[in-house]
Short mmCIF file of C-alpha atoms and ligand atoms in Angstrom, two decimals:
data_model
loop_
_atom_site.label_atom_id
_atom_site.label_comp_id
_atom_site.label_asym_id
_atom_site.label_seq_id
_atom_site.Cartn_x
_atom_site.Cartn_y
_atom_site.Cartn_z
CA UNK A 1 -233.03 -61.33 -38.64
CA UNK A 2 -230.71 -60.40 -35.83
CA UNK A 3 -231.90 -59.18 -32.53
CA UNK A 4 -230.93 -55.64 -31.98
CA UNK A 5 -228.29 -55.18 -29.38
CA UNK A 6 -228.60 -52.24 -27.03
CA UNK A 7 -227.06 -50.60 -23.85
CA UNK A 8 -227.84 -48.15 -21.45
CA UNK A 9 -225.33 -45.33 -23.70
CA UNK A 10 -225.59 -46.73 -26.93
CA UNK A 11 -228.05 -47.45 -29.86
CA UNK A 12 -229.12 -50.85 -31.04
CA UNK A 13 -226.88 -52.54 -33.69
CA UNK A 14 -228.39 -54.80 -36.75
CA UNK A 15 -226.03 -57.15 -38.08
CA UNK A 16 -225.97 -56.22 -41.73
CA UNK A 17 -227.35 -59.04 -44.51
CA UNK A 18 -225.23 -61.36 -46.28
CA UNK A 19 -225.89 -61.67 -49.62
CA UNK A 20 -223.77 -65.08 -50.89
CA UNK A 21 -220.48 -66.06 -49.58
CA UNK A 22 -218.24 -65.70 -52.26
CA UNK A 23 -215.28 -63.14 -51.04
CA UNK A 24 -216.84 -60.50 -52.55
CA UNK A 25 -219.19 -60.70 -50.67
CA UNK A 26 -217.88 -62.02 -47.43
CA UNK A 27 -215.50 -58.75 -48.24
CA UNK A 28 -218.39 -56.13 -48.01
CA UNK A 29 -220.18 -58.16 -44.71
CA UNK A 30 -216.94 -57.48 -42.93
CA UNK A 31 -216.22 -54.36 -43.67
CA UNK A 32 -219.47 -53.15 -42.97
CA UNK A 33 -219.24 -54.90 -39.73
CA UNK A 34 -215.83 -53.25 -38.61
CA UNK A 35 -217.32 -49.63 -40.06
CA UNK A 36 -220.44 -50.39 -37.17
CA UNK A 37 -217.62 -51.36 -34.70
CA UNK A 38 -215.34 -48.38 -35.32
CA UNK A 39 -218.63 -46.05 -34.88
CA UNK A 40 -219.36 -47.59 -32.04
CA UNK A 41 -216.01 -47.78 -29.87
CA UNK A 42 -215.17 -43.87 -31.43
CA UNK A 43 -218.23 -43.27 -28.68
CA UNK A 44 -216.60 -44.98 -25.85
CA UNK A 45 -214.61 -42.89 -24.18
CA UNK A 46 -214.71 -43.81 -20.29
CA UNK A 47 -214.20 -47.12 -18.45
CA UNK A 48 -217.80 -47.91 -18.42
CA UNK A 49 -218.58 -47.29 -21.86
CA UNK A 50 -215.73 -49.20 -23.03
CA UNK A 51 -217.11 -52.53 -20.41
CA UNK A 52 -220.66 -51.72 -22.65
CA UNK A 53 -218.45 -52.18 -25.84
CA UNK A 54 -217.11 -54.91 -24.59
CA UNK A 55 -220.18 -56.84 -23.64
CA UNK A 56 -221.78 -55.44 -26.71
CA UNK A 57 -219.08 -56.44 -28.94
CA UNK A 58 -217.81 -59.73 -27.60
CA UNK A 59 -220.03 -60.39 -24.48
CA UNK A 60 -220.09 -64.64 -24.59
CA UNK A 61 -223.48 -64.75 -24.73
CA UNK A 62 -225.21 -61.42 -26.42
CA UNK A 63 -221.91 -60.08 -28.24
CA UNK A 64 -222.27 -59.61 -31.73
CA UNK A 65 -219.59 -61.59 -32.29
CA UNK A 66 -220.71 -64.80 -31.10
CA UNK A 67 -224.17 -63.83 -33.25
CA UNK A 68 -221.82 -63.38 -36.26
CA UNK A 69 -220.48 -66.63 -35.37
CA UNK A 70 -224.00 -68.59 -35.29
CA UNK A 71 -224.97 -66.45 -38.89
CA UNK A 72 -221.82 -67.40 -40.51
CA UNK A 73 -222.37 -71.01 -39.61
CA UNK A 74 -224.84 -71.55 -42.41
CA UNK A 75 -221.63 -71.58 -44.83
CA UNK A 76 -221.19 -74.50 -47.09
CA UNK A 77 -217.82 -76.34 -46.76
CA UNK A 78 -216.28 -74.75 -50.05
CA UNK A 79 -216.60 -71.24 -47.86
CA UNK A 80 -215.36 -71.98 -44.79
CA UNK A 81 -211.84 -70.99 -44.75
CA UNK A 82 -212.29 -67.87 -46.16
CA UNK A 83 -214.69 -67.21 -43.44
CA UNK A 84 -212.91 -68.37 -40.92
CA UNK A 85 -209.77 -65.78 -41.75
CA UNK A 86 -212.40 -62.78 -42.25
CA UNK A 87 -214.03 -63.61 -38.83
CA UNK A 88 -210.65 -64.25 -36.85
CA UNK A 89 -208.89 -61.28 -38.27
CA UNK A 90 -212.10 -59.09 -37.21
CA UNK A 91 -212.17 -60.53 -33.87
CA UNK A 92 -208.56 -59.63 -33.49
CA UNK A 93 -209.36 -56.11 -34.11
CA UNK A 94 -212.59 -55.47 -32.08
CA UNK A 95 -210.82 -57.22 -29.09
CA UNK A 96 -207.45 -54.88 -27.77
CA UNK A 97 -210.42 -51.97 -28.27
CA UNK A 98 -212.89 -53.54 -25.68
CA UNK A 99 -210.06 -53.19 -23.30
CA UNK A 100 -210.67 -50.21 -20.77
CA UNK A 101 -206.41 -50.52 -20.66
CA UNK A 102 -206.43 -49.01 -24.06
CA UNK A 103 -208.20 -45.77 -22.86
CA UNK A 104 -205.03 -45.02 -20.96
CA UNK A 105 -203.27 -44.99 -24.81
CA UNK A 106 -205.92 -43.21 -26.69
CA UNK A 107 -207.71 -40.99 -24.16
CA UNK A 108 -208.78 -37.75 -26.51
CA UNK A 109 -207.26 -35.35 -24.69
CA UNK A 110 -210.03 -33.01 -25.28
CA UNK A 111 -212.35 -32.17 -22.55
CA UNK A 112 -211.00 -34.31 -20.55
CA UNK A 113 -208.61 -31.70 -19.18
CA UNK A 114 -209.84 -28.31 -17.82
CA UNK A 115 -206.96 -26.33 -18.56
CA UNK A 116 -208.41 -23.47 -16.11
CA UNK A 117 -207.55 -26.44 -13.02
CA UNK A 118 -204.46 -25.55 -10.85
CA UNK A 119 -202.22 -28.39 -12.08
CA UNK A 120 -201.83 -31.20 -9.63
CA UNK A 121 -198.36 -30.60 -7.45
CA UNK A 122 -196.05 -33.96 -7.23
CA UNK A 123 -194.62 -33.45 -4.33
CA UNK A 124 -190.91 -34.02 -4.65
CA UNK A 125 -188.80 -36.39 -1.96
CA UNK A 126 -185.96 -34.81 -0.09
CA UNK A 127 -182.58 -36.42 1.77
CA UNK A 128 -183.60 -36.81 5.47
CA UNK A 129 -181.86 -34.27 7.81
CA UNK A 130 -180.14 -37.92 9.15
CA UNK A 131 -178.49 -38.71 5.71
CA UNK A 132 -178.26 -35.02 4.75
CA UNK A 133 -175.86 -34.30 7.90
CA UNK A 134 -174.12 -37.99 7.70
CA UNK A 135 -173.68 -37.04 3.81
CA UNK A 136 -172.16 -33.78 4.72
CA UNK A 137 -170.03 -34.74 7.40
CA UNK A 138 -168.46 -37.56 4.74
CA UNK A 139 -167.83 -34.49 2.50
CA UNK A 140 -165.89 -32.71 4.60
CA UNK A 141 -163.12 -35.67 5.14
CA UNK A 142 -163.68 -36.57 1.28
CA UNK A 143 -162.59 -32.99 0.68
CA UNK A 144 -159.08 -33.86 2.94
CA UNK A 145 -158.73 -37.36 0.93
CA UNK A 146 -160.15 -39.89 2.62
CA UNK A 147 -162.82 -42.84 1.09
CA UNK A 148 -165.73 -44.01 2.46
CA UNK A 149 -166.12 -47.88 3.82
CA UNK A 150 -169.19 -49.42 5.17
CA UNK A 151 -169.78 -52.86 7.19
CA UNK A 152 -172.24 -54.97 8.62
CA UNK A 153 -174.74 -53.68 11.04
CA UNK A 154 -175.18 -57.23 13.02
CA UNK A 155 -171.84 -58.01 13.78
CA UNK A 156 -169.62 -60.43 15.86
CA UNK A 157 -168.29 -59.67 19.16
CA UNK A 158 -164.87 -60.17 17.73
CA UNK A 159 -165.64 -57.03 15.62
CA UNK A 160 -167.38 -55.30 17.57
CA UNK A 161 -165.05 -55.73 20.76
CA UNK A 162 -162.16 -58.83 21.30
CA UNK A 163 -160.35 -56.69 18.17
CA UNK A 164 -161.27 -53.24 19.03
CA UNK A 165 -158.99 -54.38 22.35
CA UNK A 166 -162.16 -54.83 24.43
CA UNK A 167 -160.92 -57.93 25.80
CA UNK A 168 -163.50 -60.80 26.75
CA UNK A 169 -165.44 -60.09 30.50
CA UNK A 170 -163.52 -56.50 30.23
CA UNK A 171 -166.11 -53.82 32.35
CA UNK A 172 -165.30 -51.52 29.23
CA UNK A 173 -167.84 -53.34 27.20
CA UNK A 174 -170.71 -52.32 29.76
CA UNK A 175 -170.23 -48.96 28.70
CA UNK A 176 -172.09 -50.19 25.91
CA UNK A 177 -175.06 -51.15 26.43
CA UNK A 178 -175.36 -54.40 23.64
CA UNK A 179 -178.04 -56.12 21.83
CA UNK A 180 -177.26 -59.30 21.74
CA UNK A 181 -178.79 -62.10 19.34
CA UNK A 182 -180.79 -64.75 21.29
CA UNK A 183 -179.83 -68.60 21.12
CA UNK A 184 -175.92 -68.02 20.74
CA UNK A 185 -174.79 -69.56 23.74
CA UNK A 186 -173.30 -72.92 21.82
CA UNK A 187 -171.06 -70.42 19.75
CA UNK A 188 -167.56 -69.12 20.61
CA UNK A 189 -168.05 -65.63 22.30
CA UNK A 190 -166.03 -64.10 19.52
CA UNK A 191 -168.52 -65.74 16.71
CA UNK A 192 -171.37 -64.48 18.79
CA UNK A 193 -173.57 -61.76 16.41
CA UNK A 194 -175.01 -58.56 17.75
CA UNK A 195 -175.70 -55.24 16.42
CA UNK A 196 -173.01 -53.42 16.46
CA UNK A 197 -173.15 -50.62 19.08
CA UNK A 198 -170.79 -48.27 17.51
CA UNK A 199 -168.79 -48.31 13.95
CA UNK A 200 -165.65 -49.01 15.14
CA UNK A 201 -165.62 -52.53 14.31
CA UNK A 202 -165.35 -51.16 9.95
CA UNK A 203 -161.85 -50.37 11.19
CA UNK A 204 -160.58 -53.32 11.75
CA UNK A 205 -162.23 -54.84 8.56
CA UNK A 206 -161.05 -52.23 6.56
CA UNK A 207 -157.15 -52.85 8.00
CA UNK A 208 -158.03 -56.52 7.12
CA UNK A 209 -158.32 -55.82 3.36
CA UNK A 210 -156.24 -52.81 3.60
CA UNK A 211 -152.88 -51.94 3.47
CA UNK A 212 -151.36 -48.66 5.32
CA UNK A 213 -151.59 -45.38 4.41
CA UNK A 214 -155.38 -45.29 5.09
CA UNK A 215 -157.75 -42.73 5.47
CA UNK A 216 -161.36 -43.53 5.42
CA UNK A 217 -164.52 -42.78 6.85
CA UNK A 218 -167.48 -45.14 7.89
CA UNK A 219 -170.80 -43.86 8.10
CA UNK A 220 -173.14 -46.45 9.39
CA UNK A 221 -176.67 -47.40 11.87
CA UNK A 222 -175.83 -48.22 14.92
CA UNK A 223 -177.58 -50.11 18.26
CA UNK A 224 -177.66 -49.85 22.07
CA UNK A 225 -179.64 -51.18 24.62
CA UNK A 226 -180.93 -47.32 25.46
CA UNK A 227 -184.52 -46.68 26.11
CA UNK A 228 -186.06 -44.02 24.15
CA UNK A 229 -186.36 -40.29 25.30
CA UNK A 230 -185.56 -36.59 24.03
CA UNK A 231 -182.15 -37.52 23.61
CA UNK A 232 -181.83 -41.28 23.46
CA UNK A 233 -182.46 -43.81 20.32
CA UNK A 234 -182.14 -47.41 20.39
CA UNK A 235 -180.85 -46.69 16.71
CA UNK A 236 -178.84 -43.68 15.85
CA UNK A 237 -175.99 -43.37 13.45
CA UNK A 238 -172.28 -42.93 13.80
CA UNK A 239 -169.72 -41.39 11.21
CA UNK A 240 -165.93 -42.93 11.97
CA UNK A 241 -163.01 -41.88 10.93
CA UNK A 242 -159.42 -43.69 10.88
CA UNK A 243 -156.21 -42.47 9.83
CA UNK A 244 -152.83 -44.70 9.50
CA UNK A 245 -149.62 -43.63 7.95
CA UNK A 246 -145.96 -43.14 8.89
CA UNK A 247 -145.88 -40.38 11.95
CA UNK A 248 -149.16 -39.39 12.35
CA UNK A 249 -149.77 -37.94 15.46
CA UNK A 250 -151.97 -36.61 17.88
CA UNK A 251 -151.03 -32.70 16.00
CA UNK A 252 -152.41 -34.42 13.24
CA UNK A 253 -155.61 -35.63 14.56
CA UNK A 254 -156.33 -32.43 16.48
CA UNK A 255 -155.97 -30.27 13.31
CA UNK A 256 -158.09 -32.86 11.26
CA UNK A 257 -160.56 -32.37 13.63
CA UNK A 258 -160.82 -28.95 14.38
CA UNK A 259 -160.98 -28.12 10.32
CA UNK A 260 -164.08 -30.12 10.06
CA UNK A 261 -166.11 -28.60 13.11
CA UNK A 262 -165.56 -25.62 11.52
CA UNK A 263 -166.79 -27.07 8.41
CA UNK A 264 -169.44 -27.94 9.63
CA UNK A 265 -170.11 -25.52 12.31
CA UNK A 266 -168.83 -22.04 10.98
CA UNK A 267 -165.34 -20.89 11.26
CA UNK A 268 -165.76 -19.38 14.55
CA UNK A 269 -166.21 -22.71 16.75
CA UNK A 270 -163.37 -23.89 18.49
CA UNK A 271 -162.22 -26.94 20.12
CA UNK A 272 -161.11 -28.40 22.91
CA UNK A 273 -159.24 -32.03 23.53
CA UNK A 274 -160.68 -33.33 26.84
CA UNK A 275 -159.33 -36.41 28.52
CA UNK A 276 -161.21 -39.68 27.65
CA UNK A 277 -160.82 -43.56 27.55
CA UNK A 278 -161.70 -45.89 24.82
CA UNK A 279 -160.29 -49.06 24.59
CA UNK A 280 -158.98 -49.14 21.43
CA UNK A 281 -157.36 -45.32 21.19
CA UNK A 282 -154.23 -44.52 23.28
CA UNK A 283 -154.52 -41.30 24.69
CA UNK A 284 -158.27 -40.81 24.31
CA UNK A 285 -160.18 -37.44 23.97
CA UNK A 286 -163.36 -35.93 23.71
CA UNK A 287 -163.96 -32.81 21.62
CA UNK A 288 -166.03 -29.99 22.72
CA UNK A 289 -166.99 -27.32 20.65
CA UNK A 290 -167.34 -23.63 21.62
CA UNK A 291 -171.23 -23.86 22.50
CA UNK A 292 -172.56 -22.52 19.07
CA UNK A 293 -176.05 -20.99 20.84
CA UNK A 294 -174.13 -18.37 23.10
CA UNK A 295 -170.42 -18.04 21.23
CA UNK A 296 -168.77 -20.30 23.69
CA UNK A 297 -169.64 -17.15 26.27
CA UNK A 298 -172.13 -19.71 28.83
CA UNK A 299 -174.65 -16.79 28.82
CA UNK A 300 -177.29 -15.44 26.31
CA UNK A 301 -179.34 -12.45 26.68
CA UNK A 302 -178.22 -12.01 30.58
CA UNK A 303 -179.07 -15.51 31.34
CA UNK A 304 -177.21 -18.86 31.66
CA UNK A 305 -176.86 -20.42 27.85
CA UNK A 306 -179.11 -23.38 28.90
CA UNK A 307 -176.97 -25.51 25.63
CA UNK A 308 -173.89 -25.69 27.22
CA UNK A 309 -175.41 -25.16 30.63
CA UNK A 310 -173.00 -21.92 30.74
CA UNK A 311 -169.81 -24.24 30.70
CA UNK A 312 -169.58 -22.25 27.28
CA UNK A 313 -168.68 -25.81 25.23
CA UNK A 314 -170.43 -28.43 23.74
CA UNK A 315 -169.39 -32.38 23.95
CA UNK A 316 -169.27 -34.13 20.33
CA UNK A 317 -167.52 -36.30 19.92
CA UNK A 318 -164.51 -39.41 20.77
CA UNK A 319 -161.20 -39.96 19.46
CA UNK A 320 -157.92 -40.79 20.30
CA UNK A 321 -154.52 -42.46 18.49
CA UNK A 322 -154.60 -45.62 17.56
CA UNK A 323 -153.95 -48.16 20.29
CA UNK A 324 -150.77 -50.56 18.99
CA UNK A 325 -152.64 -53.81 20.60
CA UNK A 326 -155.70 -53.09 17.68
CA UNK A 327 -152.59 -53.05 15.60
CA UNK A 328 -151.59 -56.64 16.87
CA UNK A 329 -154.82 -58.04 15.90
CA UNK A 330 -154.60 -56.84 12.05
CA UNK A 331 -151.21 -57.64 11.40
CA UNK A 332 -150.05 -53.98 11.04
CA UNK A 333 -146.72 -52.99 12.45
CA UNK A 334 -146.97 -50.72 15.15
CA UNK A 335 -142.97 -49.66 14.97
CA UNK A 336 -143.71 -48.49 11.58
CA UNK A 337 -147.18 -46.86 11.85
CA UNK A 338 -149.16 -44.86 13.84
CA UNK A 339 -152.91 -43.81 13.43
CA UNK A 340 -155.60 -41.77 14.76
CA UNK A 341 -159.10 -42.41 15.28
CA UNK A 342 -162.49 -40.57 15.62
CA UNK A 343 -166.53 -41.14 15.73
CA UNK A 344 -168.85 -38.86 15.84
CA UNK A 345 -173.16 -39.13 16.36
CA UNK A 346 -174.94 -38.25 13.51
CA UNK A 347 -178.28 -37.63 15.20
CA UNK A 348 -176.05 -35.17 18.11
CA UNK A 349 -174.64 -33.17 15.14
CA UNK A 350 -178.03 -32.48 13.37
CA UNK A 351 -179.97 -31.59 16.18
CA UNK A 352 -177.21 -28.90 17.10
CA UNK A 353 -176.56 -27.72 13.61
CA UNK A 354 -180.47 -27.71 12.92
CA UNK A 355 -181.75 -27.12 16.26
CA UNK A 356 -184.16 -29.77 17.08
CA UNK A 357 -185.03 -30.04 20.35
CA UNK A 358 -186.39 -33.95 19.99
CA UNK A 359 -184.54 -37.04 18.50
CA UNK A 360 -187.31 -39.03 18.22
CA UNK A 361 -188.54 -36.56 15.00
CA UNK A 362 -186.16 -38.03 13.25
CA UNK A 363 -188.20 -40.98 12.82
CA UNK A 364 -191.37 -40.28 12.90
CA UNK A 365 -191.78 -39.63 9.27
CA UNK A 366 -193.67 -36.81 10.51
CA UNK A 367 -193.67 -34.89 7.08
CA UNK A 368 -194.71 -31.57 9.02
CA UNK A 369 -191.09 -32.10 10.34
CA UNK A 370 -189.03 -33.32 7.43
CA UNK A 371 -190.55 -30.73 4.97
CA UNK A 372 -188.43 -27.83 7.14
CA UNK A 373 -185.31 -29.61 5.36
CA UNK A 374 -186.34 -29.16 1.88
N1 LIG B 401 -166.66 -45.86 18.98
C1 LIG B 401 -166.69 -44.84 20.00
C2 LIG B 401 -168.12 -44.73 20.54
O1 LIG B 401 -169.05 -45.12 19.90
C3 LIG B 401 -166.27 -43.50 19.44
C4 LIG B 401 -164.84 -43.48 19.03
C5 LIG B 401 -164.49 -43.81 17.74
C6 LIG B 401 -163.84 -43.13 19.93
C7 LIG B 401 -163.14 -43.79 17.35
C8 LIG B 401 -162.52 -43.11 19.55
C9 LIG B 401 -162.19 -43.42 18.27
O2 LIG B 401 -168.33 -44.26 21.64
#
């Protein structure tokens, strides 16, 4: 007689008698068995009762299985195999069902849901204002034609500078405040890697690969040496721009760029070409907008526009024509071809367009902050 079986939730379980062990028989024993089993695991509905069915069922030393086992070792030789495949094709059905895994598949779907509960909101992820503006800003000059390229964010100095007509020891690269990569020094300078401080250096790849006419645009992280305030990020992102075909000129690049601040300010801004220097653009500008807080006026509401400090514009951004020398260094022929140049900050163009008075929110992960962009 087998010893009842019994669990905290569920009722003892007799292993039924077996009569002879001809398949008839053998037949009705396992049956009967799997009817007990199927009564028993219909009851187990949550990840402990299933763990009871399991020990229950096929626990190593209580389960009911391993009881069947000893019972059914009483059969004479002639009987075996046809136990054997009764007993193994059993145990292959009691033991996927002792798994609390299988719940997940055939959970009743009954009371386990209160239909009166206020359904559980997934939130859903959103561009951040960074890639939003950067993907906007692409738009616009994707609109007028161009294609986007991408490089390298560690890059050489040759990249970065000796091509961009930086020359080696020149006091234009302290402008830029570099970080380097340590344990260099036994390189060439121009192998030396860095992070690239702006994404000029995709322009020369891209004339590498590239045949003129071009127009492109290079969104891309950038580094400098700048310690973190209001305004300042170590890391902050630049979109480029570059522009090479027969006569192209400085008309060209003005127009360009005075079409997309007004794409992506409102058609009221205007611009203004200031005198600049960059190494690698000959002239050089910077573009100011009409400050968008007080109309390009300098005061709001009686008092100086504290945006533009009442100069009534706003400083965004550098460009300039192609210098022929960055030419030289990518084999394109400067009597034939002229170009024009631009790069803009990503973070500078958000935090006007979206008004954020802090550019260290941007990454934060703050969601408080990055929910307003939804
Ligand atoms: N690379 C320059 C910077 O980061 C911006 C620039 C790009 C200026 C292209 C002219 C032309 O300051």
């Amino acid at each position: 007689m087998a010893r009842p079986e019994s669990t905290p939730h569920m009722p003892p379980i007799e292993i039924p008698a077996l009569k002879d062990y001809s398949p008839g028989a053998l037949d009705g024993f396992f049956g009967e068995i799997l009817a007990l089993f199927d009564q028993d695991a219909s009851a187990a509905t949550t990840v402990e009762t299933v763990e009871e069915l399991r020990i229950r069922w096929i626990g190593r030393k209580q389960g009911l299985l391993t009881r069947i086992s000893e019972v059914l070792k009483g059969a004479p030789p002639e009987a075996r195999r046809e136990v054997g495949i009764r007993f193994n094709a059993l145990k292959s059905a009691i033991e996927p069902r002792c798994d609390p895994e299988q719940l997940k598949a055939t959970a009743p779907v009954t009371d386990a849901i209160d239909i009166t509960l206020p359904g559980t909101r997934r939130a859903l992820g959103a561009e951040h204002p960074l890639v939003r503006t950067m993907h906007e800003i692409v738009s616009v000059f994707r609109n007028l034609g161009y294609s986007v390229e991408e490089g390298p964010v560690i890059e050489t100095d040759y990249y970065n500078f000796e091509a961009l007509n930086f020359p080696p020891n020149h006091p234009a690269r302290d402008t830029q405040d570099t970080l380097f990569i340590a344990g260099q020094e036994s390189k060439p300078q121009r192998d030396r890697l860095l992070l690239r401080t702006h994404t000029s250096p995709v322009q020369i790849r891209t004339m590498e690969k590239m045949k003129p006419p071009l127009r492109i645009v290079i969104p891309g992280k950038v580094h400098r040496n700048d310690a973190p305030d209001a305004t300042h990020s170590p890391i902050f992102h630049q979109v480029e721009g570059l522009a090479v075909d027969t006569d192209v000129t400085f008309s060209d690049l003005k127009g360009t760029l005075d079409h997309a601040m007004k794409a992506l300010f409102g058609s009221s801004v205007k611009t203004r070409f200031y005198p600049s220097f960059f190494p690698f653009t000959e002239p050089s500008a910077d573009v100011q907008i009409s400050c968008i807080f007080c109309g390009g006026k300098g005061y709001r509401d009686g008092n100086r526009c504290p945006n533009c400090k009442s100069s009534g514009w706003i400083e965004l951004l550098g460009c300039g024509m192609v210098d022929p020398n960055v030419f030289g260094f990518v084999d394109y022929d400067s009597t034939k071809v002229s170009g024009f140049a631009f790069g803009m900050g990503v973070e500078r163009i958000a935090i006007l367009k979206y008004g954020v008075d802090d550019i260290q929110l941007f990454y934060q992960g703050d969601v408080r902050f990055l929910e307003q962009f939804l």
